[in-house]
PDB file of C-alpha atoms in Angstrom:
ATOM      1  CA  MET A   1      12.225   3.662  -7.609  1.00  0.00           C
ATOM      2  CA  PRO A   2      12.459   4.384  -3.889  1.00  0.00           C
ATOM      3  CA  PRO A   3      14.072   7.610  -2.764  1.00  0.00           C
ATOM      4  CA  PRO A   4      17.706   7.487  -1.536  1.00  0.00           C
ATOM      5  CA  PRO A   5      18.157   6.113   2.004  1.00  0.00           C
ATOM      6  CA  SER A   6      19.066   9.451   3.491  1.00  0.00           C
ATOM      7  CA  ALA A   7      15.665  10.746   2.453  1.00  0.00           C
ATOM      8  CA  MET A   8      13.751   7.713   3.651  1.00  0.00           C
ATOM      9  CA  SER A   9      12.465   7.335   7.174  1.00  0.00           C
ATOM     10  CA  PRO A  10      12.698   3.883   8.774  1.00  0.00           C
ATOM     11  CA  LEU A  11       8.932   3.549   8.461  1.00  0.00           C
ATOM     12  CA  ALA A  12       9.069   4.407   4.779  1.00  0.00           C
ATOM     13  CA  MET A  13      11.843   1.839   4.423  1.00  0.00           C
ATOM     14  CA  TYR A  14       9.653  -0.720   6.158  1.00  0.00           C
ATOM     15  CA  ARG A  15       6.804   0.119   3.813  1.00  0.00           C
ATOM     16  CA  ASN A  16       8.991  -0.216   0.738  1.00  0.00           C
ATOM     17  CA  LEU A  17      10.461  -3.501   1.956  1.00  0.00           C
ATOM     18  CA  VAL A  18       7.027  -4.959   2.660  1.00  0.00           C
ATOM     19  CA  ARG A  19       5.846  -3.784  -0.739  1.00  0.00           C
ATOM     20  CA  ALA A  20       8.837  -5.387  -2.435  1.00  0.00           C
ATOM     21  CA  ALA A  21       8.358  -8.603  -0.454  1.00  0.00           C
ATOM     22  CA  ARG A  22       4.712  -8.762  -1.434  1.00  0.00           C
ATOM     23  CA  SER A  23       5.542  -8.518  -5.104  1.00  0.00           C
ATOM     24  CA  PHE A  24       6.977 -12.050  -5.169  1.00  0.00           C
ATOM     25  CA  GLN A  25       4.454 -14.330  -6.823  1.00  0.00           C
ATOM     26  CA  ASP A  26       5.875 -17.462  -5.267  1.00  0.00           C
ATOM     27  CA  TYR A  27       4.208 -18.168  -1.938  1.00  0.00           C
ATOM     28  CA  ASN A  28       7.259 -19.529  -0.153  1.00  0.00           C
ATOM     29  CA  VAL A  29       9.582 -16.732  -1.205  1.00  0.00           C
ATOM     30  CA  ARG A  30       6.974 -14.085  -0.498  1.00  0.00           C
ATOM     31  CA  GLU A  31       6.128 -15.339   2.962  1.00  0.00           C
ATOM     32  CA  TYR A  32       9.784 -15.753   3.842  1.00  0.00           C
ATOM     33  CA  ALA A  33      10.609 -12.220   2.691  1.00  0.00           C
ATOM     34  CA  LEU A  34       7.702 -10.781   4.676  1.00  0.00           C
ATOM     35  CA  ARG A  35       8.675 -12.723   7.787  1.00  0.00           C
ATOM     36  CA  ARG A  36      12.276 -11.654   7.420  1.00  0.00           C
ATOM     37  CA  VAL A  37      11.409  -7.961   7.008  1.00  0.00           C
ATOM     38  CA  ARG A  38       9.093  -8.024  10.013  1.00  0.00           C
ATOM     39  CA  SER A  39      11.480  -9.889  12.292  1.00  0.00           C
ATOM     40  CA  GLY A  40      14.400  -7.696  11.235  1.00  0.00           C
ATOM     41  CA  PHE A  41      12.559  -4.547  12.231  1.00  0.00           C
ATOM     42  CA  LYS A  42      11.193  -6.030  15.470  1.00  0.00           C
ATOM     43  CA  GLU A  43      14.664  -7.260  16.417  1.00  0.00           C
ATOM     44  CA  ASN A  44      16.225  -3.842  16.020  1.00  0.00           C
ATOM     45  CA  ALA A  45      13.324  -1.832  17.368  1.00  0.00           C
ATOM     46  CA  SER A  46      15.468  -0.287  20.095  1.00  0.00           C
ATOM     47  CA  THR A  47      18.863   0.483  18.672  1.00  0.00           C
ATOM     48  CA  ASP A  48      21.134   3.494  18.839  1.00  0.00           C
ATOM     49  CA  ALA A  49      21.397   6.124  16.118  1.00  0.00           C
ATOM     50  CA  VAL A  50      24.739   4.968  14.698  1.00  0.00           C
ATOM     51  CA  GLN A  51      23.643   1.371  14.430  1.00  0.00           C
ATOM     52  CA  ALA A  52      20.326   2.501  12.977  1.00  0.00           C
ATOM     53  CA  GLU A  53      22.089   4.321  10.174  1.00  0.00           C
ATOM     54  CA  LEU A  54      24.140   1.249   9.323  1.00  0.00           C
ATOM     55  CA  LEU A  55      20.995  -0.835   9.330  1.00  0.00           C
ATOM     56  CA  MET A  56      19.294   1.638   7.013  1.00  0.00           C
ATOM     57  CA  HIS A  57      22.160   1.230   4.555  1.00  0.00           C
ATOM     58  CA  LYS A  58      21.859  -2.518   4.790  1.00  0.00           C
ATOM     59  CA  ALA A  59      18.099  -2.241   4.302  1.00  0.00           C
ATOM     60  CA  THR A  60      18.610  -0.143   1.180  1.00  0.00           C
ATOM     61  CA  LYS A  61      20.805  -2.836  -0.309  1.00  0.00           C
ATOM     62  CA  GLU A  62      18.349  -5.539   0.659  1.00  0.00           C
ATOM     63  CA  LEU A  63      15.521  -3.534  -0.839  1.00  0.00           C
ATOM     64  CA  ARG A  64      17.309  -3.253  -4.177  1.00  0.00           C
ATOM     65  CA  THR A  65      18.148  -6.954  -4.092  1.00  0.00           C
ATOM     66  CA  MET A  66      14.564  -7.837  -3.335  1.00  0.00           C
ATOM     67  CA  GLN A  67      13.171  -5.651  -6.107  1.00  0.00           C
ATOM     68  CA  ARG A  68      15.645  -7.112  -8.585  1.00  0.00           C
ATOM     69  CA  GLN A  69      14.997 -10.686  -7.491  1.00  0.00           C
ATOM     70  CA  ALA A  70      11.230 -10.208  -7.525  1.00  0.00           C
ATOM     71  CA  THR A  71      11.482  -9.193 -11.172  1.00  0.00           C
ATOM     72  CA  VAL A  72      13.636 -12.201 -12.023  1.00  0.00           C
ATOM     73  CA  TYR A  73      11.604 -14.686  -9.960  1.00  0.00           C
ATOM     74  CA  ASN A  74       8.352 -13.459 -11.446  1.00  0.00           C
ATOM     75  CA  LEU A  75       9.686 -14.038 -14.956  1.00  0.00           C
ATOM     76  CA  TYR A  76       9.904 -17.726 -14.138  1.00  0.00           C
ATOM     77  CA  ALA A  77       6.842 -17.980 -11.923  1.00  0.00           C
ATOM     78  CA  GLY A  78       4.521 -20.676 -13.152  1.00  0.00           C
ATOM     79  CA  GLY A  79       1.411 -18.972 -11.859  1.00  0.00           C
ATOM     80  CA  MET A  80       0.693 -22.035  -9.786  1.00  0.00           C
ATOM     81  CA  LYS A  81      -0.519 -21.326  -6.285  1.00  0.00           C
ATOM     82  CA  SER A  82       0.668 -23.070  -3.199  1.00  0.00           C
ATOM     83  CA  ILE A  83      -1.968 -25.192  -1.494  1.00  0.00           C
ATOM     84  CA  LEU A  84      -1.623 -22.868   1.483  1.00  0.00           C
ATOM     85  CA  GLU A  85      -2.919 -19.981  -0.597  1.00  0.00           C
ATOM     86  CA  THR A  86      -6.095 -21.699  -1.680  1.00  0.00           C
ATOM     87  CA  LYS A  87      -8.806 -21.116   0.850  1.00  0.00           C
ATOM     88  CA  GLY A  88     -11.788 -23.369   1.158  1.00  0.00           C
ATOM     89  CA  VAL A  89     -10.718 -25.715  -1.620  1.00  0.00           C
ATOM     90  CA  ALA A  90     -10.402 -29.129  -0.083  1.00  0.00           C
TER      91      ALA A  90
ATOM     92  CA  MET B   1     -17.124  15.089 -10.142  1.00  0.00           C
ATOM     93  CA  ALA B   2     -16.080  14.899 -13.764  1.00  0.00           C
ATOM     94  CA  VAL B   3     -13.163  17.069 -14.723  1.00  0.00           C
ATOM     95  CA  PRO B   4     -13.469  18.168 -18.326  1.00  0.00           C
ATOM     96  CA  LEU B   5     -10.445  17.259 -20.335  1.00  0.00           C
ATOM     97  CA  LYS B   6      -9.076  19.060 -23.311  1.00  0.00           C
ATOM     98  CA  VAL B   7      -8.867  16.683 -26.209  1.00  0.00           C
ATOM     99  CA  SER B   8      -6.298  17.761 -28.708  1.00  0.00           C
ATOM    100  CA  ARG B   9      -6.819  16.453 -32.180  1.00  0.00           C
ATOM    101  CA  ALA B  10      -4.939  17.011 -35.373  1.00  0.00           C
ATOM    102  CA  PRO B  11      -6.659  19.731 -37.428  1.00  0.00           C
ATOM    103  CA  GLY B  12      -8.993  18.403 -40.047  1.00  0.00           C
ATOM    104  CA  VAL B  13      -9.537  15.071 -38.346  1.00  0.00           C
ATOM    105  CA  LEU B  14     -13.181  14.545 -37.669  1.00  0.00           C
ATOM    106  CA  ILE B  15     -14.922  11.803 -35.842  1.00  0.00           C
ATOM    107  CA  PRO B  16     -18.260  11.760 -37.653  1.00  0.00           C
ATOM    108  CA  SER B  17     -20.136   9.153 -35.680  1.00  0.00           C
ATOM    109  CA  LEU B  18     -20.179  11.117 -32.423  1.00  0.00           C
ATOM    110  CA  SER B  19     -22.982  13.540 -31.844  1.00  0.00           C
ATOM    111  CA  PRO B  20     -21.931  16.990 -30.643  1.00  0.00           C
ATOM    112  CA  SER B  21     -23.326  16.315 -27.199  1.00  0.00           C
ATOM    113  CA  THR B  22     -21.036  13.361 -26.576  1.00  0.00           C
ATOM    114  CA  SER B  23     -18.316  14.497 -24.251  1.00  0.00           C
ATOM    115  CA  PHE B  24     -14.890  12.946 -24.239  1.00  0.00           C
ATOM    116  CA  ALA B  25     -14.680  13.779 -20.565  1.00  0.00           C
ATOM    117  CA  ARG B  26     -16.972  10.853 -19.955  1.00  0.00           C
ATOM    118  CA  PHE B  27     -14.295   8.430 -20.990  1.00  0.00           C
ATOM    119  CA  PHE B  28     -11.107   9.812 -19.542  1.00  0.00           C
ATOM    120  CA  GLY B  29     -10.050  10.707 -16.067  1.00  0.00           C
ATOM    121  CA  GLU B  30     -13.473  10.514 -14.602  1.00  0.00           C
ATOM    122  CA  THR B  31     -13.281  10.836 -10.860  1.00  0.00           C
ATOM    123  CA  SER B  32     -15.673   9.892  -8.139  1.00  0.00           C
ATOM    124  CA  PHE B  33     -15.476  10.265  -4.418  1.00  0.00           C
ATOM    125  CA  LEU B  34     -16.663   7.646  -1.998  1.00  0.00           C
ATOM    126  CA  GLY B  35     -19.134   8.465   0.726  1.00  0.00           C
ATOM    127  CA  LYS B  36     -17.891   8.960   4.252  1.00  0.00           C
ATOM    128  CA  ASP B  37     -20.084   6.279   5.816  1.00  0.00           C
ATOM    129  CA  GLU B  38     -19.096   3.628   3.328  1.00  0.00           C
ATOM    130  CA  VAL B  39     -15.404   4.472   3.693  1.00  0.00           C
ATOM    131  CA  THR B  40     -15.592   4.409   7.487  1.00  0.00           C
ATOM    132  CA  GLU B  41     -17.313   1.050   7.457  1.00  0.00           C
ATOM    133  CA  ARG B  42     -14.798  -0.497   5.077  1.00  0.00           C
ATOM    134  CA  ILE B  43     -11.827   0.927   6.965  1.00  0.00           C
ATOM    135  CA  LEU B  44     -13.136  -0.466  10.232  1.00  0.00           C
ATOM    136  CA  SER B  45     -13.571  -3.899   8.700  1.00  0.00           C
ATOM    137  CA  VAL B  46     -10.007  -3.791   7.305  1.00  0.00           C
ATOM    138  CA  VAL B  47      -8.630  -2.815  10.717  1.00  0.00           C
ATOM    139  CA  LYS B  48     -10.710  -5.565  12.335  1.00  0.00           C
ATOM    140  CA  ASP B  49      -9.422  -8.160   9.878  1.00  0.00           C
ATOM    141  CA  PHE B  50      -5.871  -7.069  10.646  1.00  0.00           C
ATOM    142  CA  GLY B  51      -6.278  -9.192  13.732  1.00  0.00           C
ATOM    143  CA  LYS B  52      -4.217  -7.390  16.330  1.00  0.00           C
ATOM    144  CA  VAL B  53      -7.036  -5.163  17.480  1.00  0.00           C
ATOM    145  CA  GLU B  54      -9.669  -5.787  20.128  1.00  0.00           C
ATOM    146  CA  GLU B  55     -13.038  -5.264  18.535  1.00  0.00           C
ATOM    147  CA  GLY B  56     -14.427  -3.355  21.498  1.00  0.00           C
ATOM    148  CA  LYS B  57     -11.827  -0.628  21.116  1.00  0.00           C
ATOM    149  CA  LEU B  58     -12.606  -0.050  17.476  1.00  0.00           C
ATOM    150  CA  SER B  59     -14.303   3.246  16.675  1.00  0.00           C
ATOM    151  CA  PRO B  60     -14.353   5.700  13.757  1.00  0.00           C
ATOM    152  CA  THR B  61     -12.099   8.048  15.716  1.00  0.00           C
ATOM    153  CA  ALA B  62      -9.666   5.496  17.162  1.00  0.00           C
ATOM    154  CA  HIS B  63      -5.977   6.348  17.085  1.00  0.00           C
ATOM    155  CA  PHE B  64      -3.863   3.416  15.830  1.00  0.00           C
ATOM    156  CA  ASN B  65      -1.301   3.706  18.593  1.00  0.00           C
ATOM    157  CA  LYS B  66      -3.074   5.355  21.516  1.00  0.00           C
ATOM    158  CA  ASP B  67      -6.445   3.611  21.277  1.00  0.00           C
ATOM    159  CA  LEU B  68      -5.780   0.405  19.395  1.00  0.00           C
ATOM    160  CA  GLY B  69      -2.331  -0.361  20.782  1.00  0.00           C
ATOM    161  CA  LEU B  70      -0.720  -0.868  17.394  1.00  0.00           C
ATOM    162  CA  ASP B  71       2.982  -0.072  17.075  1.00  0.00           C
ATOM    163  CA  SER B  72       4.290   2.050  14.219  1.00  0.00           C
ATOM    164  CA  LEU B  73       5.123  -0.995  12.089  1.00  0.00           C
ATOM    165  CA  ASP B  74       1.588  -2.350  12.512  1.00  0.00           C
ATOM    166  CA  ALA B  75       0.240   1.063  11.547  1.00  0.00           C
ATOM    167  CA  VAL B  76       2.264   0.898   8.326  1.00  0.00           C
ATOM    168  CA  GLU B  77       0.761  -2.489   7.578  1.00  0.00           C
ATOM    169  CA  VAL B  78      -2.758  -1.267   8.274  1.00  0.00           C
ATOM    170  CA  VAL B  79      -2.263   1.612   5.849  1.00  0.00           C
ATOM    171  CA  MET B  80      -0.968  -0.849   3.263  1.00  0.00           C
ATOM    172  CA  ALA B  81      -4.021  -3.042   3.801  1.00  0.00           C
ATOM    173  CA  LEU B  82      -6.143   0.048   3.173  1.00  0.00           C
ATOM    174  CA  GLU B  83      -4.255   0.702  -0.048  1.00  0.00           C
ATOM    175  CA  GLU B  84      -5.180  -2.779  -1.148  1.00  0.00           C
ATOM    176  CA  GLU B  85      -8.822  -2.443  -0.104  1.00  0.00           C
ATOM    177  CA  PHE B  86      -9.335   0.826  -1.956  1.00  0.00           C
ATOM    178  CA  ALA B  87      -6.986   0.033  -4.869  1.00  0.00           C
ATOM    179  CA  ILE B  88      -4.887   3.151  -4.402  1.00  0.00           C
ATOM    180  CA  GLU B  89      -1.249   3.826  -3.705  1.00  0.00           C
ATOM    181  CA  ILE B  90      -0.535   6.232  -0.891  1.00  0.00           C
ATOM    182  CA  PRO B  91       2.834   8.014  -1.183  1.00  0.00           C
ATOM    183  CA  ASP B  92       5.232   7.760   1.785  1.00  0.00           C
ATOM    184  CA  ALA B  93       4.793  11.356   2.885  1.00  0.00           C
ATOM    185  CA  GLU B  94       1.016  11.011   3.039  1.00  0.00           C
ATOM    186  CA  ALA B  95       1.058   7.535   4.554  1.00  0.00           C
ATOM    187  CA  ASP B  96       3.236   8.715   7.459  1.00  0.00           C
ATOM    188  CA  ARG B  97       0.501  11.161   8.394  1.00  0.00           C
ATOM    189  CA  ILE B  98      -2.295   8.615   8.609  1.00  0.00           C
ATOM    190  CA  LEU B  99      -2.262   7.811  12.319  1.00  0.00           C
ATOM    191  CA  SER B 100      -5.891   7.137  13.115  1.00  0.00           C
ATOM    192  CA  VAL B 101      -9.058   5.744  11.589  1.00  0.00           C
ATOM    193  CA  GLY B 102     -10.271   9.340  11.222  1.00  0.00           C
ATOM    194  CA  ASP B 103      -7.125  10.344   9.278  1.00  0.00           C
ATOM    195  CA  ALA B 104      -7.656   7.409   6.954  1.00  0.00           C
ATOM    196  CA  VAL B 105     -11.309   8.325   6.390  1.00  0.00           C
ATOM    197  CA  THR B 106     -10.342  11.916   5.568  1.00  0.00           C
ATOM    198  CA  TYR B 107      -7.612  10.831   3.174  1.00  0.00           C
ATOM    199  CA  ILE B 108      -9.638   8.214   1.343  1.00  0.00           C
ATOM    200  CA  THR B 109     -12.830  10.261   0.992  1.00  0.00           C
ATOM    201  CA  ALA B 110     -10.677  13.000  -0.557  1.00  0.00           C
ATOM    202  CA  HIS B 111      -8.953  10.545  -2.897  1.00  0.00           C
ATOM    203  CA  PRO B 112     -10.411  10.737  -6.397  1.00  0.00           C
ATOM    204  CA  HIS B 113      -9.489   7.191  -7.435  1.00  0.00           C
ATOM    205  CA  ALA B 114     -10.406   5.180  -4.374  1.00  0.00           C
ATOM    206  CA  VAL B 115     -12.851   2.437  -5.282  1.00  0.00           C
TER     207      VAL B 115
END
């Protein structure tokens, strides 16, 4: 479990979000989650302290959602890879 | 470096087939440290494969931000790529302190489970 948001630095939050995003087995979901995490942080790179705190709370919620959904999604993952994941197999 | 482990066993239970010289420490918790050169080489190739770095700037002492021009988010991703390469998990507090190739080399050579 990640530490509470007050204890987590934005970079640690980023790390945890990326880690959670990566845990999706499904290619499409995983790549979307990674893109979304990255763009969200880039978008709000320069924001004031108050807004940053609100965003950290939002990120905490999203992190929990992502961890929960990764567990559920992976229960139903077929183990089939997307063609985009297979390198060099024509 | 093998750390001897204490094996607790219920009294009276004997394992007859093992000779007295066989050490249980061989099987559990054996640690090994990777060499500095190998680690440096692998770290540099991970950073190179990350793609956002000019190869000419890459050196064993390069700072992620100052020398390689990576922002803090990229640095986080590089450290995560290193975790994957060496099959270890670096806790947040430690990962925040890895800011250069040199830091990463120091951390990973000192990590007992890096492979």
